[in-house]
């Protein structure tokens, strides 16, 4: 059994994917081109934003977004403490100081009340200039944008939605990657929609940001390509990856997202009697980048992982260390007493297999093993 079964997905989509790759090879156009254009348009339309620019990966997407707000030294950027490193790495790379904010213990996403507390704290101290909020749609569930948007407006801060895991999720029918002033996603193979290598995208309704990111992603190009008007990057999505993504996005829209939700619903129905299952608030929909249980403690997690692996069931810990415990961030002002939920979660979370090609038998086997473990404890 695979944790995320990309081989099975390829077997199902093989014909379409192979045909699209062959077309790129026969045309011989490997950067940009028809596929990239078609994909950006489809992505924007799927997420309901005016603009979408594809780029090299989800980390670059965050960097492109941060550059639009001139995030730099002396700035504070608010980042959830419980996330993948890139959410915090990118503002730090711009020279800004990350202010980590604790997360909600049931949704794993940034806690809006604690976000406002952190902003007030920075303002009161007067050392850093609050510049932007990075939200993360962790494990596929959009963050609480109603509350976060209010705070962003109150303190006049832009929201960068890190939708690397959130693509496909929604709130009241509005799709993820449309909630930020700029939103980003990743097409790393294991994400809800992944390519066969690295890939990413930025989304916005703002033409100025879009134009700036188009320039930044191609060496800071000006209207005339060989007049470079700013220092940028080489951050493009390859044509072959775009071709693969066109086929995968189609399957995601047609049935994969539904099947992810079906698998998650079955897990929750069977497991919630004995486990703390992930919570999806009213009106929200997750794209289930991960299906994550909260266990009693670290000891139970070690034992359960062993129990599962003896039964050939893979499981993963996302994430074993919150941002404030990362070695790269030692030396930041100590707010550790305010980050207790993230610290606790990092000891207790366990993600179990999640992908749209899980069979009823797979789910049965996984649930039985998890329930038997509790009976044996
Ligand atoms: C995967 C991920 C990223 C980075 O995406 P890459 O394409 O791997 O660069 C950023 N943020 C979060 C929350 C992620 O899960």
GROMACS .gro file of C-alpha atoms and ligand atoms in nm:
model
  392
    1UNK     CA    1   0.000   0.000   0.000
    2UNK     CA    2   0.121   0.350  -0.088
    3UNK     CA    3   0.080   0.665   0.123
    4UNK     CA    4  -0.002   0.859  -0.195
    5UNK     CA    5  -0.041   0.629  -0.495
    6UNK     CA    6   0.098   0.821  -0.792
    7UNK     CA    7   0.166   0.504  -0.990
    8UNK     CA    8  -0.196   0.398  -0.973
    9UNK     CA    9  -0.303   0.745  -1.080
   10UNK     CA   10  -0.067   0.726  -1.377
   11UNK     CA   11  -0.210   0.390  -1.483
   12UNK     CA   12  -0.557   0.545  -1.490
   13UNK     CA   13  -0.453   0.866  -1.669
   14UNK     CA   14  -0.174   0.715  -1.881
   15UNK     CA   15  -0.334   0.748  -2.221
   16UNK     CA   16  -0.419   1.115  -2.184
   17UNK     CA   17  -0.091   1.208  -2.017
   18UNK     CA   18   0.123   1.022  -2.271
   19UNK     CA   19  -0.067   1.181  -2.560
   20UNK     CA   20  -0.014   1.529  -2.418
   21UNK     CA   21   0.357   1.473  -2.352
   22UNK     CA   22   0.404   1.333  -2.704
   23UNK     CA   23   0.242   1.643  -2.847
   24UNK     CA   24   0.488   1.869  -2.662
   25UNK     CA   25   0.778   1.655  -2.784
   26UNK     CA   26   0.659   1.663  -3.144
   27UNK     CA   27   0.611   2.041  -3.141
   28UNK     CA   28   0.950   2.085  -2.972
   29UNK     CA   29   0.853   2.387  -2.765
   30UNK     CA   30   0.963   2.323  -2.406
   31UNK     CA   31   0.930   2.654  -2.224
   32UNK     CA   32   0.603   2.849  -2.230
   33UNK     CA   33   0.377   2.780  -2.527
   34UNK     CA   34   0.016   2.669  -2.569
   35UNK     CA   35  -0.001   2.430  -2.273
   36UNK     CA   36   0.125   2.686  -2.022
   37UNK     CA   37  -0.120   2.946  -2.152
   38UNK     CA   38  -0.414   2.705  -2.147
   39UNK     CA   39  -0.325   2.581  -1.798
   40UNK     CA   40  -0.296   2.931  -1.647
   41UNK     CA   41  -0.636   3.021  -1.789
   42UNK     CA   42  -0.793   2.702  -1.658
   43UNK     CA   43  -0.638   2.748  -1.314
   44UNK     CA   44  -0.762   3.108  -1.287
   45UNK     CA   45  -1.108   3.003  -1.396
   46UNK     CA   46  -1.114   2.707  -1.154
   47UNK     CA   47  -1.011   2.923  -0.858
   48UNK     CA   48  -1.219   3.222  -0.965
   49UNK     CA   49  -0.937   3.477  -0.989
   50UNK     CA   50  -0.870   3.722  -1.271
   51UNK     CA   51  -0.507   3.620  -1.315
   52UNK     CA   52  -0.288   3.315  -1.270
   53UNK     CA   53   0.081   3.287  -1.347
   54UNK     CA   54   0.247   2.947  -1.335
   55UNK     CA   55   0.601   2.930  -1.198
   56UNK     CA   56   0.876   2.685  -1.106
   57UNK     CA   57   0.751   2.573  -0.762
   58UNK     CA   58   0.537   2.670  -0.463
   59UNK     CA   59   0.830   2.826  -0.280
   60UNK     CA   60   0.906   3.062  -0.569
   61UNK     CA   61   0.535   3.144  -0.583
   62UNK     CA   62   0.558   3.273  -0.223
   63UNK     CA   63   0.871   3.473  -0.306
   64UNK     CA   64   0.705   3.632  -0.610
   65UNK     CA   65   0.410   3.732  -0.390
   66UNK     CA   66   0.630   3.874  -0.114
   67UNK     CA   67   0.820   4.087  -0.367
   68UNK     CA   68   0.492   4.259  -0.465
   69UNK     CA   69   0.463   4.395  -0.110
   70UNK     CA   70   0.832   4.493  -0.086
   71UNK     CA   71   0.879   4.270   0.216
   72UNK     CA   72   1.229   4.332   0.349
   73UNK     CA   73   1.454   4.390   0.651
   74UNK     CA   74   1.279   4.547   0.948
   75UNK     CA   75   0.941   4.404   0.848
   76UNK     CA   76   0.733   4.158   1.049
   77UNK     CA   77   0.553   3.887   0.854
   78UNK     CA   78   0.296   3.681   1.046
   79UNK     CA   79   0.317   3.309   0.971
   80UNK     CA   80   0.141   3.009   1.129
   81UNK     CA   81   0.379   2.815   1.350
   82UNK     CA   82   0.251   2.478   1.229
   83UNK     CA   83   0.329   2.454   0.856
   84UNK     CA   84   0.584   2.341   0.599
   85UNK     CA   85   0.913   2.531   0.622
   86UNK     CA   86   0.873   2.725   0.293
   87UNK     CA   87   0.589   2.939   0.439
   88UNK     CA   88   0.842   3.088   0.683
   89UNK     CA   89   1.159   3.046   0.481
   90UNK     CA   90   1.047   3.281   0.204
   91UNK     CA   91   0.980   3.594   0.414
   92UNK     CA   92   1.304   3.523   0.604
   93UNK     CA   93   1.490   3.508   0.273
   94UNK     CA   94   1.362   3.859   0.194
   95UNK     CA   95   1.523   3.971   0.521
   96UNK     CA   96   1.196   4.004   0.712
   97UNK     CA   97   1.139   3.870   1.063
   98UNK     CA   98   0.885   3.591   1.095
   99UNK     CA   99   0.641   3.633   1.381
  100UNK     CA  100   0.499   3.286   1.439
  101UNK     CA  101   0.135   3.257   1.534
  102UNK     CA  102  -0.021   2.957   1.704
  103UNK     CA  103  -0.283   2.748   1.527
  104UNK     CA  104  -0.630   2.622   1.609
  105UNK     CA  105  -0.613   2.279   1.772
  106UNK     CA  106  -0.888   2.129   1.557
  107UNK     CA  107  -0.839   2.283   1.212
  108UNK     CA  108  -0.456   2.307   1.230
  109UNK     CA  109  -0.484   2.654   1.072
  110UNK     CA  110  -0.374   2.995   1.201
  111UNK     CA  111  -0.576   3.110   1.504
  112UNK     CA  112  -0.731   3.446   1.412
  113UNK     CA  113  -0.747   3.576   1.772
  114UNK     CA  114  -0.383   3.492   1.827
  115UNK     CA  115  -0.297   3.658   1.496
  116UNK     CA  116  -0.445   3.985   1.618
  117UNK     CA  117  -0.263   3.948   1.951
  118UNK     CA  118   0.067   3.903   1.765
  119UNK     CA  119   0.007   4.210   1.546
  120UNK     CA  120  -0.074   4.420   1.856
  121UNK     CA  121   0.236   4.290   2.028
  122UNK     CA  122   0.462   4.392   1.736
  123UNK     CA  123   0.300   4.735   1.714
  124UNK     CA  124   0.341   4.788   2.088
  125UNK     CA  125   0.705   4.689   2.083
  126UNK     CA  126   0.764   4.927   1.794
  127UNK     CA  127   1.075   4.753   1.661
  128UNK     CA  128   0.936   4.588   1.350
  129UNK     CA  129   0.702   4.712   1.083
  130UNK     CA  130   0.403   4.477   1.033
  131UNK     CA  131   0.402   4.406   0.659
  132UNK     CA  132   0.201   4.099   0.560
  133UNK     CA  133   0.010   3.795   0.681
  134UNK     CA  134   0.088   3.456   0.533
  135UNK     CA  135  -0.197   3.212   0.588
  136UNK     CA  136  -0.167   2.843   0.512
  137UNK     CA  137  -0.449   2.611   0.406
  138UNK     CA  138  -0.296   2.321   0.593
  139UNK     CA  139  -0.373   1.964   0.487
  140UNK     CA  140  -0.620   2.097   0.226
  141UNK     CA  141  -0.851   2.296   0.455
  142UNK     CA  142  -0.881   2.670   0.385
  143UNK     CA  143  -0.790   2.894   0.680
  144UNK     CA  144  -1.058   3.101   0.851
  145UNK     CA  145  -1.061   3.385   0.596
  146UNK     CA  146  -1.369   3.564   0.727
  147UNK     CA  147  -1.196   3.640   1.056
  148UNK     CA  148  -0.850   3.685   0.904
  149UNK     CA  149  -0.972   3.931   0.638
  150UNK     CA  150  -1.128   4.149   0.910
  151UNK     CA  151  -0.797   4.165   1.096
  152UNK     CA  152  -0.604   4.230   0.773
  153UNK     CA  153  -0.831   4.523   0.695
  154UNK     CA  154  -0.816   4.660   1.047
  155UNK     CA  155  -0.434   4.672   1.040
  156UNK     CA  156  -0.406   4.738   0.667
  157UNK     CA  157  -0.203   4.425   0.596
  158UNK     CA  158  -0.212   4.218   0.277
  159UNK     CA  159  -0.289   3.846   0.297
  160UNK     CA  160  -0.069   3.600   0.111
  161UNK     CA  161  -0.259   3.272   0.098
  162UNK     CA  162  -0.017   2.979   0.089
  163UNK     CA  163  -0.247   2.736  -0.086
  164UNK     CA  164   0.025   2.480  -0.163
  165UNK     CA  165  -0.189   2.217   0.008
  166UNK     CA  166  -0.522   2.395  -0.025
  167UNK     CA  167  -0.589   2.380  -0.398
  168UNK     CA  168  -0.942   2.245  -0.449
  169UNK     CA  169  -1.072   2.335  -0.102
  170UNK     CA  170  -1.346   2.594  -0.060
  171UNK     CA  171  -1.549   2.810   0.176
  172UNK     CA  172  -1.917   2.854   0.091
  173UNK     CA  173  -1.839   2.749  -0.265
  174UNK     CA  174  -1.554   2.999  -0.309
  175UNK     CA  175  -1.238   2.815  -0.404
  176UNK     CA  176  -0.904   2.822  -0.223
  177UNK     CA  177  -0.625   3.020  -0.393
  178UNK     CA  178  -0.869   3.310  -0.425
  179UNK     CA  179  -0.865   3.428  -0.062
  180UNK     CA  180  -0.535   3.617  -0.056
  181UNK     CA  181  -0.447   3.952  -0.208
  182UNK     CA  182  -0.209   3.713  -0.375
  183UNK     CA  183  -0.249   3.337  -0.338
  184UNK     CA  184   0.000   3.067  -0.420
  185UNK     CA  185   0.001   2.695  -0.482
  186UNK     CA  186   0.243   2.412  -0.549
  187UNK     CA  187   0.232   2.126  -0.798
  188UNK     CA  188   0.492   1.918  -0.613
  189UNK     CA  189   0.394   1.557  -0.700
  190UNK     CA  190   0.238   1.478  -0.360
  191UNK     CA  191   0.008   1.785  -0.347
  192UNK     CA  192  -0.364   1.753  -0.426
  193UNK     CA  193  -0.282   1.839  -0.790
  194UNK     CA  194   0.079   1.753  -0.865
  195UNK     CA  195   0.295   1.735  -1.176
  196UNK     CA  196   0.589   1.505  -1.248
  197UNK     CA  197   0.853   1.732  -1.103
  198UNK     CA  198   0.837   2.080  -0.950
  199UNK     CA  199   0.574   2.338  -1.034
  200UNK     CA  200   0.375   2.621  -0.880
  201UNK     CA  201   0.142   2.913  -0.946
  202UNK     CA  202   0.034   3.252  -0.815
  203UNK     CA  203  -0.320   3.388  -0.828
  204UNK     CA  204  -0.451   3.742  -0.794
  205UNK     CA  205  -0.724   3.981  -0.906
  206UNK     CA  206  -0.476   4.270  -0.911
  207UNK     CA  207  -0.326   4.349  -1.253
  208UNK     CA  208  -0.030   4.544  -1.112
  209UNK     CA  209   0.077   4.250  -0.894
  210UNK     CA  210   0.024   4.012  -1.185
  211UNK     CA  211   0.233   4.222  -1.424
  212UNK     CA  212   0.508   4.260  -1.165
  213UNK     CA  213   0.519   3.884  -1.098
  214UNK     CA  214   0.527   3.812  -1.476
  215UNK     CA  215   0.835   4.032  -1.496
  216UNK     CA  216   1.001   3.895  -1.180
  217UNK     CA  217   0.954   3.534  -1.294
  218UNK     CA  218   1.151   3.604  -1.614
  219UNK     CA  219   1.464   3.785  -1.491
  220UNK     CA  220   1.284   4.113  -1.425
  221UNK     CA  221   1.208   4.157  -1.795
  222UNK     CA  222   1.070   4.487  -1.920
  223UNK     CA  223   0.834   4.547  -2.213
  224UNK     CA  224   1.134   4.469  -2.432
  225UNK     CA  225   1.259   4.129  -2.318
  226UNK     CA  226   1.628   4.224  -2.331
  227UNK     CA  227   1.583   4.535  -2.124
  228UNK     CA  228   1.572   4.401  -1.770
  229UNK     CA  229   1.410   4.659  -1.549
  230UNK     CA  230   1.455   4.486  -1.213
  231UNK     CA  231   1.637   4.193  -1.053
  232UNK     CA  232   1.420   3.885  -1.080
  233UNK     CA  233   1.440   3.507  -1.107
  234UNK     CA  234   1.415   3.228  -1.357
  235UNK     CA  235   1.091   3.076  -1.237
  236UNK     CA  236   0.884   2.916  -1.511
  237UNK     CA  237   0.672   2.605  -1.534
  238UNK     CA  238   0.802   2.368  -1.805
  239UNK     CA  239   0.570   2.299  -2.099
  240UNK     CA  240   0.576   1.924  -2.032
  241UNK     CA  241   0.470   1.981  -1.670
  242UNK     CA  242   0.187   2.207  -1.790
  243UNK     CA  243   0.075   1.933  -2.030
  244UNK     CA  244   0.068   1.679  -1.746
  245UNK     CA  245  -0.119   1.922  -1.523
  246UNK     CA  246  -0.388   1.983  -1.786
  247UNK     CA  247  -0.471   1.613  -1.778
  248UNK     CA  248  -0.448   1.592  -1.399
  249UNK     CA  249  -0.659   1.904  -1.339
  250UNK     CA  250  -0.928   1.754  -1.559
  251UNK     CA  251  -0.936   1.432  -1.352
  252UNK     CA  252  -0.926   1.636  -1.029
  253UNK     CA  253  -1.231   1.835  -1.137
  254UNK     CA  254  -1.420   1.537  -1.274
  255UNK     CA  255  -1.378   1.289  -0.989
  256UNK     CA  256  -1.053   1.298  -0.790
  257UNK     CA  257  -1.164   1.573  -0.550
  258UNK     CA  258  -1.494   1.391  -0.494
  259UNK     CA  259  -1.311   1.063  -0.433
  260UNK     CA  260  -1.071   1.226  -0.186
  261UNK     CA  261  -1.372   1.356   0.005
  262UNK     CA  262  -1.541   1.018  -0.011
  263UNK     CA  263  -1.233   0.849   0.138
  264UNK     CA  264  -1.209   1.116   0.410
  265UNK     CA  265  -1.577   1.080   0.498
  266UNK     CA  266  -1.537   0.703   0.534
  267UNK     CA  267  -1.232   0.747   0.756
  268UNK     CA  268  -1.412   0.997   0.976
  269UNK     CA  269  -1.723   0.786   1.005
  270UNK     CA  270  -1.532   0.480   1.115
  271UNK     CA  271  -1.252   0.637   1.317
  272UNK     CA  272  -1.410   0.925   1.505
  273UNK     CA  273  -1.549   0.696   1.775
  274UNK     CA  274  -1.197   0.620   1.892
  275UNK     CA  275  -0.980   0.895   1.745
  276UNK     CA  276  -0.978   1.272   1.716
  277UNK     CA  277  -1.050   1.304   1.345
  278UNK     CA  278  -0.983   1.623   1.146
  279UNK     CA  279  -1.254   1.885   1.171
  280UNK     CA  280  -1.405   2.058   0.868
  281UNK     CA  281  -1.607   2.362   0.980
  282UNK     CA  282  -1.957   2.426   0.842
  283UNK     CA  283  -1.942   2.564   0.487
  284UNK     CA  284  -1.579   2.456   0.438
  285UNK     CA  285  -1.454   2.189   0.204
  286UNK     CA  286  -1.110   2.032   0.222
  287UNK     CA  287  -0.908   1.890  -0.067
  288UNK     CA  288  -0.746   1.649   0.183
  289UNK     CA  289  -0.381   1.703   0.104
  290UNK     CA  290  -0.346   1.497   0.423
  291UNK     CA  291  -0.586   1.311   0.649
  292UNK     CA  292  -0.447   1.372   0.995
  293UNK     CA  293  -0.547   1.219   1.329
  294UNK     CA  294  -0.460   1.370   1.668
  295UNK     CA  295  -0.334   1.106   1.910
  296UNK     CA  296  -0.304   1.113   2.289
  297UNK     CA  297   0.069   1.173   2.305
  298UNK     CA  298   0.402   1.107   2.140
  299UNK     CA  299   0.430   0.762   2.295
  300UNK     CA  300   0.100   0.651   2.145
  301UNK     CA  301   0.216   0.783   1.808
  302UNK     CA  302   0.538   0.584   1.815
  303UNK     CA  303   0.346   0.268   1.903
  304UNK     CA  304   0.075   0.324   1.646
  305UNK     CA  305   0.326   0.390   1.367
  306UNK     CA  306   0.498   0.065   1.454
  307UNK     CA  307   0.164  -0.120   1.466
  308UNK     CA  308   0.067   0.017   1.124
  309UNK     CA  309   0.400  -0.050   0.961
  310UNK     CA  310   0.389  -0.412   1.081
  311UNK     CA  311   0.064  -0.433   0.884
  312UNK     CA  312   0.221  -0.266   0.578
  313UNK     CA  313   0.021   0.053   0.625
  314UNK     CA  314   0.231   0.366   0.572
  315UNK     CA  315   0.184   0.671   0.793
  316UNK     CA  316   0.366   1.004   0.813
  317UNK     CA  317   0.422   1.278   1.069
  318UNK     CA  318   0.338   1.623   0.930
  319UNK     CA  319   0.502   1.804   1.103
  320UNK     CA  320   0.735   1.683   1.378
  321UNK     CA  321   0.874   2.033   1.450
  322UNK     CA  322   0.685   2.362   1.445
  323UNK     CA  323   0.857   2.667   1.294
  324UNK     CA  324   0.972   2.815   1.624
  325UNK     CA  325   1.164   2.494   1.701
  326UNK     CA  326   1.347   2.488   1.366
  327UNK     CA  327   1.724   2.524   1.400
  328UNK     CA  328   1.728   2.788   1.125
  329UNK     CA  329   1.503   3.009   1.337
  330UNK     CA  330   1.692   2.998   1.665
  331UNK     CA  331   1.760   3.347   1.787
  332UNK     CA  332   1.418   3.492   1.701
  333UNK     CA  333   1.242   3.673   1.988
  334UNK     CA  334   1.108   3.406   2.226
  335UNK     CA  335   0.729   3.378   2.208
  336UNK     CA  336   0.733   3.005   2.279
  337UNK     CA  337   0.479   3.026   2.560
  338UNK     CA  338   0.233   3.155   2.299
  339UNK     CA  339   0.288   2.862   2.061
  340UNK     CA  340   0.172   2.575   2.279
  341UNK     CA  341  -0.088   2.428   2.044
  342UNK     CA  342   0.164   2.393   1.760
  343UNK     CA  343   0.417   2.231   1.994
  344UNK     CA  344   0.156   1.986   2.119
  345UNK     CA  345   0.029   1.901   1.770
  346UNK     CA  346   0.379   1.830   1.646
  347UNK     CA  347   0.398   1.552   1.907
  348UNK     CA  348   0.051   1.409   1.848
  349UNK     CA  349  -0.040   1.426   1.478
  350UNK     CA  350  -0.029   1.130   1.243
  351UNK     CA  351  -0.131   1.132   0.877
  352UNK     CA  352  -0.265   0.815   0.716
  353UNK     CA  353  -0.283   0.722   0.344
  354UNK     CA  354  -0.487   0.970   0.142
  355UNK     CA  355  -0.535   0.979  -0.234
  356UNK     CA  356  -0.829   0.945  -0.473
  357UNK     CA  357  -0.747   0.587  -0.571
  358UNK     CA  358  -0.790   0.430  -0.226
  359UNK     CA  359  -1.024   0.134  -0.263
  360UNK     CA  360  -1.297   0.031  -0.019
  361UNK     CA  361  -1.067  -0.262   0.073
  362UNK     CA  362  -0.776  -0.027   0.146
  363UNK     CA  363  -0.992   0.190   0.371
  364UNK     CA  364  -1.134  -0.116   0.544
  365UNK     CA  365  -0.786  -0.251   0.612
  366UNK     CA  366  -0.655   0.084   0.741
  367UNK     CA  367  -0.956   0.149   0.967
  368UNK     CA  368  -0.953  -0.205   1.106
  369UNK     CA  369  -0.585  -0.174   1.194
  370UNK     CA  370  -0.640   0.162   1.363
  371UNK     CA  371  -0.941   0.040   1.562
  372UNK     CA  372  -0.772  -0.285   1.664
  373UNK     CA  373  -0.479  -0.082   1.793
  374UNK     CA  374  -0.713   0.103   2.029
  375UNK     CA  375  -0.869  -0.225   2.145
  376UNK     CA  376  -0.522  -0.360   2.222
  377UNK     CA  377  -0.393  -0.051   2.400
  378LIG     C1  378   0.478   2.214  -0.044
  378LIG     C2  379   0.459   2.342   0.026
  378LIG     C3  380   0.524   2.459  -0.013
  378LIG     C4  381   0.635   2.462  -0.115
  378LIG     O1  382   0.603   2.413  -0.241
  378LIG     P1  383   0.720   2.360  -0.336
  378LIG     O2  384   0.652   2.345  -0.468
  378LIG     O3  385   0.769   2.231  -0.282
  378LIG     O4  386   0.826   2.464  -0.341
  378LIG     C5  387   0.494   2.576   0.052
  378LIG     N1  388   0.404   2.580   0.151
  378LIG     C6  389   0.339   2.469   0.194
  378LIG     C7  390   0.239   2.481   0.304
  378LIG     C8  391   0.365   2.346   0.133
  378LIG     O5  392   0.301   2.237   0.177
   0.00000   0.00000   0.00000
